[in-house]
Amino acid sequence: MATDSSMVDPLAEGEPAPPVAAPGDRRRLSKWRLYSRRFARNRPAVAGVVIFVLLVAFALLGPLFARYDHVELDFLALSDPPSPEHWFGTNNAGNDLYAMVVVGLQRSLLIAVVVATGTTILSAVIGTAAAYFGGRVERVSLFVIHFLMVAPTFLLLAMMSNDSGGDWRVIALVLILVSWFFQARTIWTLSLSLREREFVHAARYMGVPGMRIVLRHLIPNIGSLLVINFTLGVVGAVMAETGLSFLGFGVKLPDVSLGSLIGIGSSSISSAPWMFYFPAAALTLLTVSMALVADGLRDALDPTSAAGGRA
Amino acid sequence: MTTPVLSVRDLTVSFPSEAGRVDAVRGVSFDVGQGRTLGIVGESGSGKSVTSLAVMGLLDDNARVGGSVMFEGQELLGRTDAQMSKIRGNGISMIFQDPLTSLTPVFSVGDQIVEALTIHDARLSRRAAWDRAVELLRLVGIPRPQERVKSFPHEFSGGMRQRVVIAIAMANNPRLIIADEPTTALDVTIQAQILDLIKTAQRETGAAVMMITHDMGVVANIADDVIVMYAGRPIEQAPVDTLFADTRMPYSIGLLGAIPRVDKSEKRPLVPIKGSPPLLVDLPDACPFAARCPIVTDACLTAEPELVAVGGHADHRAACVRAEEIRAGRLGDDPVYPVPEVPASTLETVPRELRKPTLEVENLTKTFPLLKGSFRKKKVGEVHAVKGVSFDIREGETMAIVGESGSGKTTTLLQIMDFAAQDDGDIRIVGTSVADLQGGRAERELRRDVQIVFQDPVGSLDPRMTVFDVVAEPLRTVGMPAADVGPRVDELMDLVGLDPAHSDRFPAAFSGGQRQRIGIARALATNPKLVVLDEPVSALDVSVQAGVINLLDELKVRLGLSYLFVAHDLSVVRHIADRVAVMYLGSFVEHGDVDAVFDDPQHPYTEALLSAIPVPDPVVERGREHIVLTGDLPSPTDTITGCAFVSRCPLFQTLDENERVACETKVPALSGRTGVHVNACHHR
Ligand SMILES: Nc1ncnc2c1ncn2[C@@H]1O[C@H](COP(=O)(O)OP(=O)(O)OP(=O)(O)O)[C@@H](O)[C@H]1O
Ligand code: SF4
Ligand code: SF4
Ligand SMILES: [Mg+2]
């Protein structure tokens, strides 16, 4: 995965242009323009962005076009296949599947973003702080991380979320608690070398307090890793939430998520296949698009990647 | 005339990049004859390495190469990789800067030499190849070669690895040796050994040598002919004596004026070349040096000057429209570069004893535990990194610590910066003992008075912070009101010669020298009394070094600062320091006023160190006697009962039995004229 070199800003070590324009000087590319140019060169990643944006638009704007509310029952159409009336069909109780997919997507996205944000922040702070402070802080953090890595967290997760009664906020919290430590460990390893960088020493010798150094110097310098982690975190959270809901430990009716919809749909896949296919398609598009974006980001931010050197 | 071994004509190399096509080499032509040495000098990025890589056919696939490279009459450009490696194995050897990367870690050094030997001569029997390998190791000065031939590269020190690389280079009986900065990563005493060795290798094999370096002293020491490169082109080309005696091109003149010399005591300011080299993208058709040249005229901007013969000598060529006007670095009666003025300090008239001490160090000691085992670390010994070092620094004074890598210089600095309490000694900063510090507040208070500037101008600035935030950080840390921070940052930027308007940029937008100035501005932010500098110029190009050194000189006078300066470059030390301490294996072996130490070195180690530095003057350099030390720095884990230098001491070799006893059994203490010049040798 990410090595130390992937954190190097490709322009920071490269040929610096003196600010005073000498003849023959050209304005250097800004870092962000360079990144976006490299990202834009990656077709699949751009496709990923497009799909993702469309999905988000669908989740946000979809309700505007819905003819039914997702809890509303249409007794005239039970287990109907897709039709002009019910675009995605209905389930055996008469719920409009289009409305349910829109709401489910909203819920899944919300959980994913909250979980990815929480995981990224938690892992960044704990990973860098453990590396910077060393000593007891490091030992305790690593103990917790290693313990969680071997503990049967999925069981824990299932039990805890089962007690929650299907409240998505509890599920998000539980998902954060069981997923931060993998990233925290990677960040810890990376930060060990960052800790020895001279600018960190410089700050320490200026008397800057430790936590300030962590927040001002360490975390910003693993920024690109965090961006990638966040994107991958979204994929992971969507999958985890889907898995839980599919098994019945996650979001419970009347609330729906893509996972719970797939769970219900899969039981009637032979009689009413549309009930499975529509939420499953939304889920696939979501995870695949984010995975493509994560891939593209990694290539764009990592100066050593193959795509980087190409002009 | 015989045909040259290597003949390069109009070599061009370009690379595609995000910003456009980089023209890294733009027309290089030269010949190297048998037994001759060609030195190629220039600043970082001038295209020296790319030239050598192009000759060897080792460039990346994306490089576009033009021109011609003839090796013994055959064209090398356009060959396939397989053909090239055959040619290389059979007559071209290379020595790179970092010996570790040119050796394969998983094979013993013997295997690697034998491999080179058998590529060259497939009929050689295995036995004979091993015997030859041992012989080569002996030739390059590896002690006990029969045993060491089975060792792996990581078991050798940097200098020994470079010697192994040279042994490999000699193995295939080369007609051409290409050395790219072979001594840059090494200490001066080792550098002297390696340069001697390359000369030996050349004598043994009769090879032509292409020596790439940024060090004018190395050129003066080893080269017969010199090419000075700038922005991908040779801008002056001449036999070494002519080049140094009758420099014609302003850039070469600047390069020579910018280096301090270890054999001259006069403290005149160095002459920096302003600005930095142009980017090699879309260069205009003008002299590439015009933006930095002090004598630029309109004619310089109309076309890029050709490299033409000057002064009526066919072999002295320069690319400058005013080359004929310039004689030996002067234009008419004036020097090409106006000499900058550095104010004299008022403190200098006050005798040293009457000035207040800013730093007093007494018996500073640091031991690191030596741990072994991957699971449960057990302490198996101790590394004595610093052993009982004492010194003081007065107001307005610069004290320098010099020594080879591993001698404990940086550890000494970091102990001071860490405010490390000493068991049996003390560190006092402006009168406050670090042992008395209670709590973070008092510590932060004291940190105002002592600040540090690091070696690496890239690494010491947080790349994600704007320069403003970088310089403001110490101010905010000491709790300066937000309204005062802005004006103070502007003032500091101005002080170090940067435009305050540029402070909203990120460090990456600045060149190395400018970044080091930012580092200095940050260190001065809190108005410290003492600034600790850890090799502040060694990562910079010589022309830029001069500007930073002058700045440090000037700031010292204007702000009444004291410096504690660590460096391995004795020329820089001689220029900047008032007092100097020579460190060897954690102890001072000589300490005193800088002129006393440099003009009259007492300790055999100091003598060797001073004589090892090549002087940028081929005539002087040829007449100098180099004391070449044998061997490397012993490991600091060894317990040494007598003088730490005994294993390498040239004086020891000349002593009789009785005198040797003292060296081997008694640790010598510093003695001599206390406070003026002391040394730690029983026999001096
Ligand atoms: N593989 C590459 N791709 C793109 N640009 C390159 C490549 N190799 C070198 N360059 C560029 O070519 C120019 C000359 O580089 P070169 O390594 O020859 O400099 P140098 O004189 O050896 O410097 P130094 O003293 O730092 O070793 C630089 O601008 C460098 O960035
Ligand atoms: S050509 Fe002009 S600008 Fe270039 S070095 Fe000569 S005098 Fe200076
Ligand atoms: S004490 Fe002996 S070994 Fe040490 S430097 Fe003096 S002569 Fe050499
Ligand atoms: Mg180079």
Short mmCIF file of C-alpha atoms in Angstrom, two decimals, chain B residues 411-680:
data_model
loop_
_atom_site.label_atom_id
_atom_site.label_comp_id
_atom_site.label_asym_id
_atom_site.label_seq_id
_atom_site.Cartn_x
_atom_site.Cartn_y
_atom_site.Cartn_z
CA THR B 411 24.59 14.67 19.04
CA THR B 412 26.35 17.48 20.89
CA LEU B 413 24.04 20.04 19.29
CA LEU B 414 20.91 18.05 19.97
CA GLN B 415 21.87 17.52 23.59
CA ILE B 416 22.08 21.28 23.95
CA MET B 417 18.80 21.81 22.10
CA ASP B 418 17.10 19.11 24.16
CA PHE B 419 18.21 20.92 27.33
CA ALA B 420 19.43 17.52 28.47
CA ALA B 421 20.32 17.55 32.15
CA GLN B 422 23.83 16.24 32.72
CA ASP B 423 24.76 13.84 35.52
CA ASP B 424 28.21 15.19 35.99
CA GLY B 425 28.27 18.45 34.10
CA ASP B 426 26.08 21.31 33.06
CA ILE B 427 24.66 23.26 30.15
CA ARG B 428 24.08 26.94 30.83
CA ILE B 429 22.30 29.10 28.30
CA VAL B 430 22.72 32.82 28.89
CA GLY B 431 23.42 32.05 32.51
CA THR B 432 20.47 29.71 33.11
CA SER B 433 21.36 26.14 33.89
CA VAL B 434 19.13 23.59 32.17
CA ALA B 435 19.14 21.56 35.36
CA ASP B 436 17.17 24.34 37.06
CA LEU B 437 14.35 24.36 34.51
CA GLN B 438 11.07 23.59 36.20
CA GLY B 439 8.09 22.92 34.00
CA GLY B 440 7.18 23.71 30.40
CA ARG B 441 6.82 27.46 30.89
CA ALA B 442 10.36 28.04 32.01
CA GLU B 443 11.58 25.80 29.22
CA ARG B 444 9.62 27.74 26.61
CA GLU B 445 10.97 30.98 28.02
CA LEU B 446 14.52 29.73 27.57
CA ARG B 447 13.79 28.47 24.04
CA ARG B 448 13.43 32.10 22.98
CA ASP B 449 17.14 32.55 23.54
CA VAL B 450 18.38 29.60 21.57
CA GLN B 451 17.18 28.60 18.12
CA ILE B 452 18.37 26.14 15.52
CA VAL B 453 18.91 26.13 11.75
CA PHE B 454 19.01 22.72 10.12
CA GLN B 455 21.11 21.28 7.35
CA ASP B 456 18.44 20.36 4.88
CA PRO B 457 16.53 23.40 3.63
CA VAL B 458 13.92 21.13 2.06
CA GLY B 459 13.27 18.97 5.09
CA SER B 460 13.26 21.66 7.72
CA LEU B 461 10.29 23.60 6.36
CA ASP B 462 6.84 22.06 6.57
CA PRO B 463 5.81 21.74 2.90
CA ARG B 464 2.14 22.23 3.78
CA MET B 465 2.58 25.58 5.46
CA THR B 466 3.03 28.92 3.76
CA VAL B 467 6.27 30.71 4.42
CA PHE B 468 4.35 33.23 6.48
CA ASP B 469 3.09 30.51 8.80
CA VAL B 470 6.52 28.94 8.97
CA VAL B 471 8.16 32.15 10.13
CA ALA B 472 5.22 33.08 12.36
CA GLU B 473 5.18 29.77 14.19
CA PRO B 474 7.81 30.62 16.82
CA LEU B 475 6.17 34.03 17.33
CA ARG B 476 2.78 32.48 17.95
CA THR B 477 4.35 29.91 20.21
CA VAL B 478 5.77 32.56 22.48
CA GLY B 479 2.34 34.19 22.49
CA MET B 480 2.95 37.30 20.42
CA PRO B 481 -0.32 39.18 19.78
CA ALA B 482 -1.73 38.37 16.33
CA ALA B 483 -1.55 42.02 15.25
CA ASP B 484 2.23 42.14 15.76
CA VAL B 485 2.98 38.89 13.98
CA GLY B 486 2.44 40.20 10.45
CA PRO B 487 4.81 43.19 10.68
CA ARG B 488 7.43 41.08 12.44
CA VAL B 489 7.33 38.41 9.70
CA ASP B 490 7.77 41.11 7.05
CA GLU B 491 10.67 42.54 8.99
CA LEU B 492 12.32 39.11 9.25
CA MET B 493 11.85 38.34 5.55
CA ASP B 494 13.48 41.65 4.78
CA LEU B 495 16.30 40.92 7.19
CA VAL B 496 17.28 37.71 5.41
CA GLY B 497 17.00 39.30 1.98
CA LEU B 498 13.66 37.91 0.82
CA ASP B 499 10.73 39.86 -0.50
CA PRO B 500 8.03 40.00 2.22
CA ALA B 501 5.43 39.95 -0.55
CA HIS B 502 6.41 36.35 -1.27
CA SER B 503 5.54 35.09 2.18
CA ASP B 504 2.17 33.74 1.11
CA ARG B 505 3.87 31.09 -1.01
CA PHE B 506 4.72 27.57 -0.09
CA PRO B 507 8.34 26.54 0.53
CA ALA B 508 8.36 24.49 -2.68
CA ALA B 509 8.27 27.73 -4.67
CA PHE B 510 11.69 28.75 -3.34
CA SER B 511 15.15 27.56 -4.28
CA GLY B 512 17.44 25.81 -1.82
CA GLY B 513 19.30 28.94 -0.81
CA GLN B 514 16.10 30.90 -0.37
CA ARG B 515 14.65 28.12 1.74
CA GLN B 516 17.69 28.21 3.97
CA ARG B 517 17.12 31.94 4.38
CA ILE B 518 13.55 31.21 5.45
CA GLY B 519 14.95 28.76 7.99
CA ILE B 520 17.25 31.49 9.27
CA ALA B 521 14.38 33.99 9.45
CA ARG B 522 12.42 31.51 11.52
CA ALA B 523 15.35 30.98 13.86
CA LEU B 524 15.74 34.74 14.36
CA ALA B 525 12.05 35.37 14.99
CA THR B 526 12.22 35.35 18.77
CA ASN B 527 15.39 37.47 18.94
CA PRO B 528 17.58 34.67 20.21
CA LYS B 529 21.02 35.26 21.69
CA LEU B 530 22.42 32.00 20.41
CA VAL B 531 21.75 30.33 17.08
CA VAL B 532 22.76 26.73 16.63
CA LEU B 533 23.53 25.84 13.01
CA ASP B 534 23.82 22.23 11.93
CA GLU B 535 25.67 22.17 8.59
CA PRO B 536 23.62 25.14 7.34
CA VAL B 537 25.24 25.40 3.92
CA SER B 538 26.40 21.90 3.09
CA ALA B 539 23.24 21.07 1.14
CA LEU B 540 23.58 24.18 -1.03
CA ASP B 541 25.38 24.81 -4.28
CA VAL B 542 28.62 26.74 -3.87
CA SER B 543 27.39 29.91 -5.53
CA VAL B 544 24.40 29.96 -3.20
CA GLN B 545 26.49 28.99 -0.16
CA ALA B 546 28.42 32.22 -0.42
CA GLY B 547 25.27 34.31 -0.13
CA VAL B 548 24.07 32.43 2.94
CA ILE B 549 27.48 32.60 4.60
CA ASN B 550 27.64 36.36 4.00
CA LEU B 551 24.14 36.70 5.43
CA LEU B 552 25.14 34.80 8.56
CA ASP B 553 28.22 37.00 8.92
CA GLU B 554 26.17 40.13 8.55
CA LEU B 555 23.41 39.07 10.93
CA LYS B 556 25.92 38.18 13.56
CA VAL B 557 27.29 41.69 13.49
CA ARG B 558 23.96 43.48 13.22
CA LEU B 559 22.15 41.53 15.90
CA GLY B 560 25.08 40.65 18.15
CA LEU B 561 24.36 36.95 17.82
CA SER B 562 26.48 34.05 18.91
CA TYR B 563 26.66 30.99 16.69
CA LEU B 564 27.37 27.41 17.47
CA PHE B 565 28.22 26.06 14.07
CA VAL B 566 28.66 22.46 13.09
CA ALA B 567 30.24 21.62 9.78
CA HIS B 568 32.43 19.11 8.08
CA ASP B 569 33.61 21.65 5.51
CA LEU B 570 36.70 23.20 7.00
CA SER B 571 36.91 25.92 4.40
CA VAL B 572 33.54 27.26 5.46
CA VAL B 573 34.55 26.99 9.11
CA ARG B 574 37.76 28.87 8.56
CA HIS B 575 35.78 31.63 6.92
CA ILE B 576 33.02 32.03 9.46
CA ALA B 577 34.32 30.91 12.84
CA ASP B 578 36.20 32.73 15.59
CA ARG B 579 36.93 29.59 17.53
CA VAL B 580 36.97 26.00 16.45
CA ALA B 581 36.96 22.60 18.07
CA VAL B 582 38.00 19.46 16.22
CA MET B 583 36.04 16.44 17.32
CA TYR B 584 37.08 12.83 17.02
CA LEU B 585 35.05 9.92 18.37
CA GLY B 586 33.07 12.02 20.80
CA SER B 587 35.88 14.14 22.26
CA PHE B 588 37.59 17.35 21.33
CA VAL B 589 41.12 16.67 20.18
CA GLU B 590 41.98 20.28 19.46
CA HIS B 591 40.26 23.50 20.43
CA GLY B 592 41.19 27.12 20.11
CA ASP B 593 41.17 30.32 18.08
CA VAL B 594 40.46 29.57 14.48
CA ASP B 595 43.66 31.00 13.02
CA ALA B 596 45.78 29.31 15.66
CA VAL B 597 44.24 25.94 14.89
CA PHE B 598 44.30 26.27 11.10
CA ASP B 599 47.72 27.87 10.75
CA ASP B 600 49.43 25.81 13.39
CA PRO B 601 47.56 22.54 13.82
CA GLN B 602 48.95 20.57 16.73
CA HIS B 603 47.08 17.32 16.86
CA PRO B 604 47.98 14.79 14.16
CA TYR B 605 44.30 14.36 13.33
CA THR B 606 43.79 18.08 12.72
CA GLU B 607 46.87 18.08 10.51
CA ALA B 608 45.52 15.21 8.46
CA LEU B 609 42.08 16.78 8.22
CA LEU B 610 43.47 20.08 6.98
CA SER B 611 45.81 18.50 4.50
CA ALA B 612 43.05 16.31 3.09
CA ILE B 613 41.02 19.22 1.78
CA PRO B 614 41.72 19.92 -1.84
CA VAL B 615 42.46 23.58 -2.51
CA PRO B 616 40.80 25.13 -5.56
CA ASP B 617 44.09 26.04 -7.20
CA PRO B 618 45.82 23.39 -9.31
CA VAL B 619 49.29 24.84 -8.84
CA VAL B 620 49.07 24.99 -5.05
CA GLU B 621 47.26 21.67 -5.00
CA ARG B 622 50.02 19.86 -6.89
CA GLY B 623 52.63 21.14 -4.48
CA ARG B 624 50.69 20.18 -1.37
CA GLU B 625 51.58 17.22 0.74
CA HIS B 626 48.45 15.25 1.59
CA ILE B 627 48.57 13.22 4.75
CA VAL B 628 46.38 10.30 3.79
CA LEU B 629 44.97 8.59 6.85
CA THR B 630 44.62 4.86 6.64
CA GLY B 631 41.40 3.19 7.67
CA ASP B 632 38.11 4.54 8.91
CA LEU B 633 36.76 5.97 12.09
CA PRO B 634 36.70 3.10 14.63
CA SER B 635 33.28 2.05 15.86
CA PRO B 636 32.17 4.11 18.86
CA THR B 637 31.12 0.88 20.59
CA ASP B 638 34.71 -0.24 20.96
CA THR B 639 36.28 0.46 24.30
CA ILE B 640 39.53 2.26 23.74
CA THR B 641 41.94 2.42 26.62
CA GLY B 642 44.37 5.00 25.32
CA CYS B 643 44.21 7.68 22.65
CA ALA B 644 41.15 7.20 20.42
CA PHE B 645 43.16 8.16 17.36
CA VAL B 646 45.85 5.56 17.83
CA SER B 647 44.55 3.23 15.10
CA ARG B 648 45.00 5.86 12.39
CA CYS B 649 47.64 8.18 13.83
CA PRO B 650 50.53 8.89 11.44
CA LEU B 651 52.61 10.32 14.28
CA PHE B 652 52.21 7.12 16.28
CA GLN B 653 53.90 5.19 13.46
CA THR B 654 57.03 7.28 13.87
CA LEU B 655 57.30 6.93 17.64
CA ASP B 656 59.58 4.51 19.47
CA GLU B 657 58.42 1.74 21.83
CA ASN B 658 58.49 3.84 25.01
CA GLU B 659 56.58 6.73 23.54
CA ARG B 660 53.94 4.41 22.13
CA VAL B 661 53.05 3.08 25.57
CA ALA B 662 51.50 6.39 26.57
CA CYS B 663 49.34 6.50 23.42
CA GLU B 664 48.03 3.00 24.03
CA THR B 665 47.34 3.18 27.73
CA LYS B 666 46.59 6.76 28.77
CA VAL B 667 43.72 8.89 27.49
CA PRO B 668 45.31 12.22 26.51
CA ALA B 669 43.72 15.33 28.07
CA LEU B 670 43.45 18.72 26.39
CA SER B 671 46.55 20.71 27.21
CA GLY B 672 48.36 23.76 25.90
CA ARG B 673 47.60 27.45 26.19
CA THR B 674 44.30 27.25 28.04
CA GLY B 675 41.55 29.24 26.37
CA VAL B 676 43.66 29.99 23.32
CA HIS B 677 44.79 26.73 21.79
CA VAL B 678 44.75 23.29 23.38
CA ASN B 679 45.17 19.78 21.96
CA ALA B 680 44.83 16.25 23.21
#
